[in-house]
């Protein structure tokens, strides 16, 4: 994919520094149809069109957390909604069995145009995640042993273990599997997103099985 192709899939949607936060949230929340990709970062431009800042979903989550959720007395009522009572995040999830290979995970990410893929065990319980960030870790592991077995042939669980070791040794960040139950309020989802520095929280039922995903938008 070249830059022009990516621009078509993720159109340029800047805002001015004088625009409201509501406008930024609406851009991030806008639903799109294939082949377009959802907007995950909004550039802020000055009067000349020069980019002076970038607002990401993570920044919005951090703002919500710092302004509303640190003080329990300030939590808006809508933030008390839960997956059990309001179907928050409940949806049919595309997941990968823990016996699958890393190559199969990458194929599924590409075909389904996903950024994160939950890995589940035989009982349907999430045990890890594979994300687009793992392309970097894959290349890193491949470079450490270029004549060895291609990591794409490893099971995803074997890969996750070695990728975690690589992340710890290089001080690099890798996506982790963070879960929340059916009675978890939206305020806690936002707190987890902000404090765990993740973009998605896997929703699990009372048997710890994957039933959905909680995210900012």
JSON list of C-alpha atoms in Angstrom, two decimals:
[
{"chain": "A", "resi": 1, "resn": "UNK", "atom": "CA", "xyz": [0.00, 0.00, 0.00]},
{"chain": "A", "resi": 2, "resn": "UNK", "atom": "CA", "xyz": [1.44, 3.38, -0.98]},
{"chain": "A", "resi": 3, "resn": "UNK", "atom": "CA", "xyz": [0.74, 6.78, 0.60]},
{"chain": "A", "resi": 4, "resn": "UNK", "atom": "CA", "xyz": [-1.89, 7.70, -1.99]},
{"chain": "A", "resi": 5, "resn": "UNK", "atom": "CA", "xyz": [-3.83, 4.49, -1.36]},
{"chain": "A", "resi": 6, "resn": "UNK", "atom": "CA", "xyz": [-3.71, 5.07, 2.38]},
{"chain": "A", "resi": 7, "resn": "UNK", "atom": "CA", "xyz": [-4.95, 8.65, 1.94]},
{"chain": "A", "resi": 8, "resn": "UNK", "atom": "CA", "xyz": [-8.03, 7.33, 0.13]},
{"chain": "A", "resi": 9, "resn": "UNK", "atom": "CA", "xyz": [-8.72, 4.84, 2.94]},
{"chain": "A", "resi": 10, "resn": "UNK", "atom": "CA", "xyz": [-8.09, 7.42, 5.68]},
{"chain": "A", "resi": 11, "resn": "UNK", "atom": "CA", "xyz": [-9.12, 10.87, 4.34]},
{"chain": "A", "resi": 12, "resn": "UNK", "atom": "CA", "xyz": [-7.59, 14.10, 5.67]},
{"chain": "A", "resi": 13, "resn": "UNK", "atom": "CA", "xyz": [-9.93, 15.59, 8.29]},
{"chain": "A", "resi": 14, "resn": "UNK", "atom": "CA", "xyz": [-8.17, 18.46, 10.10]},
{"chain": "A", "resi": 15, "resn": "UNK", "atom": "CA", "xyz": [-9.63, 20.86, 12.66]},
{"chain": "A", "resi": 16, "resn": "UNK", "atom": "CA", "xyz": [-8.59, 24.35, 13.75]},
{"chain": "A", "resi": 17, "resn": "UNK", "atom": "CA", "xyz": [-7.33, 25.14, 17.24]},
{"chain": "A", "resi": 18, "resn": "UNK", "atom": "CA", "xyz": [-10.49, 27.20, 17.78]},
{"chain": "A", "resi": 19, "resn": "UNK", "atom": "CA", "xyz": [-12.82, 24.29, 17.02]},
{"chain": "A", "resi": 20, "resn": "UNK", "atom": "CA", "xyz": [-14.65, 22.52, 19.84]},
{"chain": "A", "resi": 21, "resn": "UNK", "atom": "CA", "xyz": [-13.86, 19.11, 21.32]},
{"chain": "A", "resi": 22, "resn": "UNK", "atom": "CA", "xyz": [-17.30, 18.02, 20.13]},
{"chain": "A", "resi": 23, "resn": "UNK", "atom": "CA", "xyz": [-16.18, 18.41, 16.52]},
{"chain": "A", "resi": 24, "resn": "UNK", "atom": "CA", "xyz": [-13.12, 16.24, 17.16]},
{"chain": "A", "resi": 25, "resn": "UNK", "atom": "CA", "xyz": [-15.22, 13.54, 18.82]},
{"chain": "A", "resi": 26, "resn": "UNK", "atom": "CA", "xyz": [-17.72, 13.57, 15.92]},
{"chain": "A", "resi": 27, "resn": "UNK", "atom": "CA", "xyz": [-14.87, 13.04, 13.43]},
{"chain": "A", "resi": 28, "resn": "UNK", "atom": "CA", "xyz": [-13.47, 10.15, 15.47]},
{"chain": "A", "resi": 29, "resn": "UNK", "atom": "CA", "xyz": [-16.95, 8.64, 15.88]},
{"chain": "A", "resi": 30, "resn": "UNK", "atom": "CA", "xyz": [-17.98, 8.95, 12.24]},
{"chain": "A", "resi": 31, "resn": "UNK", "atom": "CA", "xyz": [-18.97, 5.61, 10.74]},
{"chain": "A", "resi": 32, "resn": "UNK", "atom": "CA", "xyz": [-17.38, 4.76, 7.41]},
{"chain": "A", "resi": 33, "resn": "UNK", "atom": "CA", "xyz": [-17.89, 2.08, 4.80]},
{"chain": "A", "resi": 34, "resn": "UNK", "atom": "CA", "xyz": [-15.15, -0.03, 3.16]},
{"chain": "A", "resi": 35, "resn": "UNK", "atom": "CA", "xyz": [-12.64, 0.62, 1.71]},
{"chain": "A", "resi": 36, "resn": "UNK", "atom": "CA", "xyz": [-12.38, 3.61, 4.03]},
{"chain": "A", "resi": 37, "resn": "UNK", "atom": "CA", "xyz": [-10.86, 3.26, 7.49]},
{"chain": "A", "resi": 38, "resn": "UNK", "atom": "CA", "xyz": [-12.15, 4.95, 10.68]},
{"chain": "A", "resi": 39, "resn": "UNK", "atom": "CA", "xyz": [-10.35, 8.12, 11.69]},
{"chain": "A", "resi": 40, "resn": "UNK", "atom": "CA", "xyz": [-8.13, 7.46, 14.71]},
{"chain": "A", "resi": 41, "resn": "UNK", "atom": "CA", "xyz": [-6.19, 10.74, 14.83]},
{"chain": "A", "resi": 42, "resn": "UNK", "atom": "CA", "xyz": [-7.29, 14.27, 14.00]},
{"chain": "A", "resi": 43, "resn": "UNK", "atom": "CA", "xyz": [-4.66, 16.84, 12.90]},
{"chain": "A", "resi": 44, "resn": "UNK", "atom": "CA", "xyz": [-4.93, 20.38, 14.26]},
{"chain": "A", "resi": 45, "resn": "UNK", "atom": "CA", "xyz": [-3.89, 23.06, 11.76]},
{"chain": "A", "resi": 46, "resn": "UNK", "atom": "CA", "xyz": [-3.16, 26.78, 12.04]},
{"chain": "A", "resi": 47, "resn": "UNK", "atom": "CA", "xyz": [-4.38, 29.54, 9.69]},
{"chain": "A", "resi": 48, "resn": "UNK", "atom": "CA", "xyz": [-1.79, 28.54, 7.07]},
{"chain": "A", "resi": 49, "resn": "UNK", "atom": "CA", "xyz": [-2.79, 24.89, 7.09]},
{"chain": "A", "resi": 50, "resn": "UNK", "atom": "CA", "xyz": [0.34, 23.80, 8.97]},
{"chain": "A", "resi": 51, "resn": "UNK", "atom": "CA", "xyz": [-0.15, 20.90, 11.37]},
{"chain": "A", "resi": 52, "resn": "UNK", "atom": "CA", "xyz": [0.54, 22.10, 14.93]},
{"chain": "A", "resi": 53, "resn": "UNK", "atom": "CA", "xyz": [-0.86, 19.20, 16.92]},
{"chain": "A", "resi": 54, "resn": "UNK", "atom": "CA", "xyz": [-2.53, 15.80, 16.60]},
{"chain": "A", "resi": 55, "resn": "UNK", "atom": "CA", "xyz": [-5.47, 14.68, 18.74]},
{"chain": "A", "resi": 56, "resn": "UNK", "atom": "CA", "xyz": [-5.79, 10.93, 19.14]},
{"chain": "A", "resi": 57, "resn": "UNK", "atom": "CA", "xyz": [-8.44, 8.73, 20.73]},
{"chain": "A", "resi": 58, "resn": "UNK", "atom": "CA", "xyz": [-6.01, 8.23, 23.61]},
{"chain": "A", "resi": 59, "resn": "UNK", "atom": "CA", "xyz": [-5.90, 11.98, 24.29]},
{"chain": "A", "resi": 60, "resn": "UNK", "atom": "CA", "xyz": [-9.70, 12.14, 24.41]},
{"chain": "A", "resi": 61, "resn": "UNK", "atom": "CA", "xyz": [-9.81, 9.20, 26.84]},
{"chain": "A", "resi": 62, "resn": "UNK", "atom": "CA", "xyz": [-7.16, 10.82, 29.05]},
{"chain": "A", "resi": 63, "resn": "UNK", "atom": "CA", "xyz": [-9.13, 14.07, 29.07]},
{"chain": "A", "resi": 64, "resn": "UNK", "atom": "CA", "xyz": [-12.32, 12.29, 30.14]},
{"chain": "A", "resi": 65, "resn": "UNK", "atom": "CA", "xyz": [-10.44, 10.40, 32.84]},
{"chain": "A", "resi": 66, "resn": "UNK", "atom": "CA", "xyz": [-8.71, 13.46, 34.27]},
{"chain": "A", "resi": 67, "resn": "UNK", "atom": "CA", "xyz": [-11.72, 15.79, 34.14]},
{"chain": "A", "resi": 68, "resn": "UNK", "atom": "CA", "xyz": [-14.54, 13.48, 35.21]},
{"chain": "A", "resi": 69, "resn": "UNK", "atom": "CA", "xyz": [-13.46, 10.15, 36.60]},
{"chain": "A", "resi": 70, "resn": "UNK", "atom": "CA", "xyz": [-10.72, 10.82, 39.15]},
{"chain": "A", "resi": 71, "resn": "UNK", "atom": "CA", "xyz": [-13.40, 12.34, 41.41]},
{"chain": "A", "resi": 72, "resn": "UNK", "atom": "CA", "xyz": [-16.18, 9.76, 41.88]},
{"chain": "A", "resi": 73, "resn": "UNK", "atom": "CA", "xyz": [-18.66, 12.53, 42.75]},
{"chain": "A", "resi": 74, "resn": "UNK", "atom": "CA", "xyz": [-18.28, 14.01, 39.25]},
{"chain": "A", "resi": 75, "resn": "UNK", "atom": "CA", "xyz": [-19.07, 10.85, 37.27]},
{"chain": "A", "resi": 76, "resn": "UNK", "atom": "CA", "xyz": [-21.99, 11.59, 34.86]},
{"chain": "A", "resi": 77, "resn": "UNK", "atom": "CA", "xyz": [-24.90, 9.16, 35.05]},
{"chain": "A", "resi": 78, "resn": "UNK", "atom": "CA", "xyz": [-24.31, 7.92, 31.49]},
{"chain": "A", "resi": 79, "resn": "UNK", "atom": "CA", "xyz": [-20.88, 6.66, 32.62]},
{"chain": "A", "resi": 80, "resn": "UNK", "atom": "CA", "xyz": [-22.62, 4.19, 34.94]},
{"chain": "A", "resi": 81, "resn": "UNK", "atom": "CA", "xyz": [-23.95, 2.09, 32.06]},
{"chain": "A", "resi": 82, "resn": "UNK", "atom": "CA", "xyz": [-22.72, -1.53, 31.95]},
{"chain": "A", "resi": 83, "resn": "UNK", "atom": "CA", "xyz": [-22.56, -4.33, 29.36]},
{"chain": "A", "resi": 84, "resn": "UNK", "atom": "CA", "xyz": [-25.15, -6.34, 31.29]},
{"chain": "A", "resi": 85, "resn": "UNK", "atom": "CA", "xyz": [-27.78, -3.62, 31.61]},
{"chain": "A", "resi": 86, "resn": "UNK", "atom": "CA", "xyz": [-27.14, -1.60, 28.44]},
{"chain": "A", "resi": 87, "resn": "UNK", "atom": "CA", "xyz": [-25.43, -4.10, 26.09]},
{"chain": "A", "resi": 88, "resn": "UNK", "atom": "CA", "xyz": [-22.37, -1.86, 26.23]},
{"chain": "A", "resi": 89, "resn": "UNK", "atom": "CA", "xyz": [-19.76, -3.31, 23.86]},
{"chain": "A", "resi": 90, "resn": "UNK", "atom": "CA", "xyz": [-21.67, -6.56, 23.35]},
{"chain": "A", "resi": 91, "resn": "UNK", "atom": "CA", "xyz": [-21.20, -7.78, 19.77]},
{"chain": "A", "resi": 92, "resn": "UNK", "atom": "CA", "xyz": [-20.19, -10.75, 17.67]},
{"chain": "A", "resi": 93, "resn": "UNK", "atom": "CA", "xyz": [-16.42, -10.81, 17.84]},
{"chain": "A", "resi": 94, "resn": "UNK", "atom": "CA", "xyz": [-13.90, -12.05, 15.31]},
{"chain": "A", "resi": 95, "resn": "UNK", "atom": "CA", "xyz": [-11.34, -13.99, 17.29]},
{"chain": "A", "resi": 96, "resn": "UNK", "atom": "CA", "xyz": [-8.47, -16.41, 16.77]},
{"chain": "A", "resi": 97, "resn": "UNK", "atom": "CA", "xyz": [-7.92, -19.78, 18.44]},
{"chain": "A", "resi": 98, "resn": "UNK", "atom": "CA", "xyz": [-4.80, -20.07, 20.56]},
{"chain": "A", "resi": 99, "resn": "UNK", "atom": "CA", "xyz": [-3.68, -23.03, 18.43]},
{"chain": "A", "resi": 100, "resn": "UNK", "atom": "CA", "xyz": [-3.48, -20.83, 15.30]},
{"chain": "A", "resi": 101, "resn": "UNK", "atom": "CA", "xyz": [-0.21, -19.58, 13.87]},
{"chain": "A", "resi": 102, "resn": "UNK", "atom": "CA", "xyz": [1.03, -16.03, 13.79]},
{"chain": "A", "resi": 103, "resn": "UNK", "atom": "CA", "xyz": [0.81, -16.14, 9.99]},
{"chain": "A", "resi": 104, "resn": "UNK", "atom": "CA", "xyz": [-2.90, -16.98, 10.23]},
{"chain": "A", "resi": 105, "resn": "UNK", "atom": "CA", "xyz": [-3.36, -14.08, 12.64]},
{"chain": "A", "resi": 106, "resn": "UNK", "atom": "CA", "xyz": [-1.71, -11.62, 10.23]},
{"chain": "A", "resi": 107, "resn": "UNK", "atom": "CA", "xyz": [-3.84, -12.97, 7.36]},
{"chain": "A", "resi": 108, "resn": "UNK", "atom": "CA", "xyz": [-7.03, -12.41, 9.38]},
{"chain": "A", "resi": 109, "resn": "UNK", "atom": "CA", "xyz": [-5.98, -8.90, 10.39]},
{"chain": "A", "resi": 110, "resn": "UNK", "atom": "CA", "xyz": [-5.42, -8.06, 6.73]},
{"chain": "A", "resi": 111, "resn": "UNK", "atom": "CA", "xyz": [-8.54, -9.71, 5.28]},
{"chain": "A", "resi": 112, "resn": "UNK", "atom": "CA", "xyz": [-10.91, -8.34, 7.93]},
{"chain": "A", "resi": 113, "resn": "UNK", "atom": "CA", "xyz": [-9.11, -4.95, 8.09]},
{"chain": "A", "resi": 114, "resn": "UNK", "atom": "CA", "xyz": [-8.68, -5.17, 11.86]},
{"chain": "A", "resi": 115, "resn": "UNK", "atom": "CA", "xyz": [-6.15, -3.44, 14.09]},
{"chain": "A", "resi": 116, "resn": "UNK", "atom": "CA", "xyz": [-6.51, -5.86, 17.01]},
{"chain": "A", "resi": 117, "resn": "UNK", "atom": "CA", "xyz": [-7.44, -9.54, 17.08]},
{"chain": "A", "resi": 118, "resn": "UNK", "atom": "CA", "xyz": [-8.32, -11.29, 20.37]},
{"chain": "A", "resi": 119, "resn": "UNK", "atom": "CA", "xyz": [-6.87, -14.77, 20.94]},
{"chain": "A", "resi": 120, "resn": "UNK", "atom": "CA", "xyz": [-9.13, -17.22, 22.78]},
{"chain": "A", "resi": 121, "resn": "UNK", "atom": "CA", "xyz": [-8.62, -20.66, 24.29]},
{"chain": "A", "resi": 122, "resn": "UNK", "atom": "CA", "xyz": [-10.78, -23.75, 23.68]},
{"chain": "A", "resi": 123, "resn": "UNK", "atom": "CA", "xyz": [-13.41, -22.40, 26.07]},
{"chain": "A", "resi": 124, "resn": "UNK", "atom": "CA", "xyz": [-13.69, -19.07, 24.29]},
{"chain": "A", "resi": 125, "resn": "UNK", "atom": "CA", "xyz": [-11.84, -17.13, 27.01]},
{"chain": "A", "resi": 126, "resn": "UNK", "atom": "CA", "xyz": [-9.43, -14.38, 25.85]},
{"chain": "A", "resi": 127, "resn": "UNK", "atom": "CA", "xyz": [-5.78, -15.21, 26.54]},
{"chain": "A", "resi": 128, "resn": "UNK", "atom": "CA", "xyz": [-4.00, -12.59, 24.46]},
{"chain": "A", "resi": 129, "resn": "UNK", "atom": "CA", "xyz": [-4.19, -10.23, 21.49]},
{"chain": "A", "resi": 130, "resn": "UNK", "atom": "CA", "xyz": [-2.42, -9.85, 18.17]},
{"chain": "A", "resi": 131, "resn": "UNK", "atom": "CA", "xyz": [-2.37, -6.32, 16.75]},
{"chain": "A", "resi": 132, "resn": "UNK", "atom": "CA", "xyz": [-0.83, -4.40, 13.89]},
{"chain": "A", "resi": 133, "resn": "UNK", "atom": "CA", "xyz": [1.95, -3.43, 16.33]},
{"chain": "A", "resi": 134, "resn": "UNK", "atom": "CA", "xyz": [3.04, -7.06, 16.21]},
{"chain": "A", "resi": 135, "resn": "UNK", "atom": "CA", "xyz": [4.35, -6.50, 12.69]},
{"chain": "A", "resi": 136, "resn": "UNK", "atom": "CA", "xyz": [7.19, -4.56, 14.31]},
{"chain": "A", "resi": 137, "resn": "UNK", "atom": "CA", "xyz": [7.83, -7.31, 16.86]},
{"chain": "A", "resi": 138, "resn": "UNK", "atom": "CA", "xyz": [7.70, -9.92, 14.12]},
{"chain": "A", "resi": 139, "resn": "UNK", "atom": "CA", "xyz": [10.39, -8.07, 12.15]},
{"chain": "A", "resi": 140, "resn": "UNK", "atom": "CA", "xyz": [12.45, -7.67, 15.33]},
{"chain": "A", "resi": 141, "resn": "UNK", "atom": "CA", "xyz": [12.28, -11.38, 16.15]},
{"chain": "A", "resi": 142, "resn": "UNK", "atom": "CA", "xyz": [13.05, -12.28, 12.55]},
{"chain": "A", "resi": 143, "resn": "UNK", "atom": "CA", "xyz": [16.14, -10.05, 12.59]},
{"chain": "A", "resi": 144, "resn": "UNK", "atom": "CA", "xyz": [17.43, -11.68, 15.78]},
{"chain": "A", "resi": 145, "resn": "UNK", "atom": "CA", "xyz": [17.52, -15.08, 14.07]},
{"chain": "A", "resi": 146, "resn": "UNK", "atom": "CA", "xyz": [17.29, -14.56, 10.28]},
{"chain": "A", "resi": 147, "resn": "UNK", "atom": "CA", "xyz": [18.24, -18.17, 9.51]},
{"chain": "A", "resi": 148, "resn": "UNK", "atom": "CA", "xyz": [15.87, -19.68, 12.06]},
{"chain": "A", "resi": 149, "resn": "UNK", "atom": "CA", "xyz": [12.25, -20.68, 11.71]},
{"chain": "A", "resi": 150, "resn": "UNK", "atom": "CA", "xyz": [9.97, -17.94, 10.45]},
{"chain": "A", "resi": 151, "resn": "UNK", "atom": "CA", "xyz": [7.93, -16.69, 13.46]},
{"chain": "A", "resi": 152, "resn": "UNK", "atom": "CA", "xyz": [4.84, -16.73, 11.24]},
{"chain": "A", "resi": 153, "resn": "UNK", "atom": "CA", "xyz": [4.95, -20.51, 11.64]},
{"chain": "A", "resi": 154, "resn": "UNK", "atom": "CA", "xyz": [4.87, -20.31, 15.44]},
{"chain": "A", "resi": 155, "resn": "UNK", "atom": "CA", "xyz": [1.65, -20.71, 17.39]},
{"chain": "A", "resi": 156, "resn": "UNK", "atom": "CA", "xyz": [0.28, -17.35, 18.49]},
{"chain": "A", "resi": 157, "resn": "UNK", "atom": "CA", "xyz": [0.88, -18.22, 22.15]},
{"chain": "A", "resi": 158, "resn": "UNK", "atom": "CA", "xyz": [4.52, -19.10, 21.48]},
{"chain": "A", "resi": 159, "resn": "UNK", "atom": "CA", "xyz": [4.88, -15.86, 19.56]},
{"chain": "A", "resi": 160, "resn": "UNK", "atom": "CA", "xyz": [3.21, -13.77, 22.29]},
{"chain": "A", "resi": 161, "resn": "UNK", "atom": "CA", "xyz": [5.58, -15.18, 24.92]},
{"chain": "A", "resi": 162, "resn": "UNK", "atom": "CA", "xyz": [8.68, -14.35, 22.86]},
{"chain": "A", "resi": 163, "resn": "UNK", "atom": "CA", "xyz": [7.31, -10.97, 21.80]},
{"chain": "A", "resi": 164, "resn": "UNK", "atom": "CA", "xyz": [6.73, -10.07, 25.45]},
{"chain": "A", "resi": 165, "resn": "UNK", "atom": "CA", "xyz": [10.32, -11.02, 26.25]},
{"chain": "A", "resi": 166, "resn": "UNK", "atom": "CA", "xyz": [11.52, -8.86, 23.36]},
{"chain": "A", "resi": 167, "resn": "UNK", "atom": "CA", "xyz": [9.35, -5.95, 24.52]},
{"chain": "A", "resi": 168, "resn": "UNK", "atom": "CA", "xyz": [10.76, -6.16, 28.05]},
{"chain": "A", "resi": 169, "resn": "UNK", "atom": "CA", "xyz": [14.34, -6.29, 26.78]},
{"chain": "A", "resi": 170, "resn": "UNK", "atom": "CA", "xyz": [13.93, -3.37, 24.36]},
{"chain": "A", "resi": 171, "resn": "UNK", "atom": "CA", "xyz": [11.58, -1.25, 26.49]},
{"chain": "A", "resi": 172, "resn": "UNK", "atom": "CA", "xyz": [9.10, -1.34, 23.60]},
{"chain": "A", "resi": 173, "resn": "UNK", "atom": "CA", "xyz": [5.36, -1.35, 24.21]},
{"chain": "A", "resi": 174, "resn": "UNK", "atom": "CA", "xyz": [3.14, -4.20, 23.06]},
{"chain": "A", "resi": 175, "resn": "UNK", "atom": "CA", "xyz": [-0.65, -4.49, 23.23]},
{"chain": "A", "resi": 176, "resn": "UNK", "atom": "CA", "xyz": [-1.91, -6.58, 26.14]},
{"chain": "A", "resi": 177, "resn": "UNK", "atom": "CA", "xyz": [-5.22, -8.33, 26.71]},
{"chain": "A", "resi": 178, "resn": "UNK", "atom": "CA", "xyz": [-7.23, -6.32, 29.25]},
{"chain": "A", "resi": 179, "resn": "UNK", "atom": "CA", "xyz": [-10.65, -7.71, 30.22]},
{"chain": "A", "resi": 180, "resn": "UNK", "atom": "CA", "xyz": [-13.74, -6.44, 32.03]},
{"chain": "A", "resi": 181, "resn": "UNK", "atom": "CA", "xyz": [-16.89, -8.22, 33.18]},
{"chain": "A", "resi": 182, "resn": "UNK", "atom": "CA", "xyz": [-20.55, -7.63, 32.37]},
{"chain": "A", "resi": 183, "resn": "UNK", "atom": "CA", "xyz": [-21.11, -5.43, 35.44]},
{"chain": "A", "resi": 184, "resn": "UNK", "atom": "CA", "xyz": [-18.22, -3.08, 34.65]},
{"chain": "A", "resi": 185, "resn": "UNK", "atom": "CA", "xyz": [-19.48, 0.54, 34.31]},
{"chain": "A", "resi": 186, "resn": "UNK", "atom": "CA", "xyz": [-18.46, 2.73, 31.40]},
{"chain": "A", "resi": 187, "resn": "UNK", "atom": "CA", "xyz": [-16.47, 4.89, 33.84]},
{"chain": "A", "resi": 188, "resn": "UNK", "atom": "CA", "xyz": [-14.23, 1.91, 34.63]},
{"chain": "A", "resi": 189, "resn": "UNK", "atom": "CA", "xyz": [-13.80, 1.14, 30.92]},
{"chain": "A", "resi": 190, "resn": "UNK", "atom": "CA", "xyz": [-12.53, 4.69, 30.40]},
{"chain": "A", "resi": 191, "resn": "UNK", "atom": "CA", "xyz": [-10.27, 4.40, 33.45]},
{"chain": "A", "resi": 192, "resn": "UNK", "atom": "CA", "xyz": [-8.80, 1.14, 32.11]},
{"chain": "A", "resi": 193, "resn": "UNK", "atom": "CA", "xyz": [-8.30, 2.63, 28.65]},
{"chain": "A", "resi": 194, "resn": "UNK", "atom": "CA", "xyz": [-6.46, 5.60, 30.17]},
{"chain": "A", "resi": 195, "resn": "UNK", "atom": "CA", "xyz": [-4.37, 3.83, 32.81]},
{"chain": "A", "resi": 196, "resn": "UNK", "atom": "CA", "xyz": [-3.56, 0.65, 30.88]},
{"chain": "A", "resi": 197, "resn": "UNK", "atom": "CA", "xyz": [-2.66, 2.66, 27.76]},
{"chain": "A", "resi": 198, "resn": "UNK", "atom": "CA", "xyz": [-4.76, 0.42, 25.53]},
{"chain": "A", "resi": 199, "resn": "UNK", "atom": "CA", "xyz": [-7.38, 1.09, 22.87]},
{"chain": "A", "resi": 200, "resn": "UNK", "atom": "CA", "xyz": [-9.69, -1.85, 23.58]},
{"chain": "A", "resi": 201, "resn": "UNK", "atom": "CA", "xyz": [-11.03, -3.71, 26.60]},
{"chain": "A", "resi": 202, "resn": "UNK", "atom": "CA", "xyz": [-12.28, -7.25, 26.00]},
{"chain": "A", "resi": 203, "resn": "UNK", "atom": "CA", "xyz": [-15.74, -7.80, 27.50]},
{"chain": "A", "resi": 204, "resn": "UNK", "atom": "CA", "xyz": [-16.21, -11.24, 29.12]},
{"chain": "A", "resi": 205, "resn": "UNK", "atom": "CA", "xyz": [-19.29, -12.95, 30.52]},
{"chain": "A", "resi": 206, "resn": "UNK", "atom": "CA", "xyz": [-19.62, -14.62, 33.92]},
{"chain": "A", "resi": 207, "resn": "UNK", "atom": "CA", "xyz": [-17.70, -17.65, 32.59]},
{"chain": "A", "resi": 208, "resn": "UNK", "atom": "CA", "xyz": [-14.89, -15.37, 31.36]},
{"chain": "A", "resi": 209, "resn": "UNK", "atom": "CA", "xyz": [-15.81, -16.01, 27.71]},
{"chain": "A", "resi": 210, "resn": "UNK", "atom": "CA", "xyz": [-15.33, -13.25, 25.13]},
{"chain": "A", "resi": 211, "resn": "UNK", "atom": "CA", "xyz": [-18.63, -11.55, 24.28]},
{"chain": "A", "resi": 212, "resn": "UNK", "atom": "CA", "xyz": [-17.63, -8.09, 23.09]},
{"chain": "A", "resi": 213, "resn": "UNK", "atom": "CA", "xyz": [-15.19, -5.23, 23.19]},
{"chain": "A", "resi": 214, "resn": "UNK", "atom": "CA", "xyz": [-15.16, -1.86, 24.91]},
{"chain": "A", "resi": 215, "resn": "UNK", "atom": "CA", "xyz": [-13.39, 1.01, 23.16]},
{"chain": "A", "resi": 216, "resn": "UNK", "atom": "CA", "xyz": [-13.49, 4.77, 23.02]},
{"chain": "A", "resi": 217, "resn": "UNK", "atom": "CA", "xyz": [-15.58, 5.09, 19.86]}
]
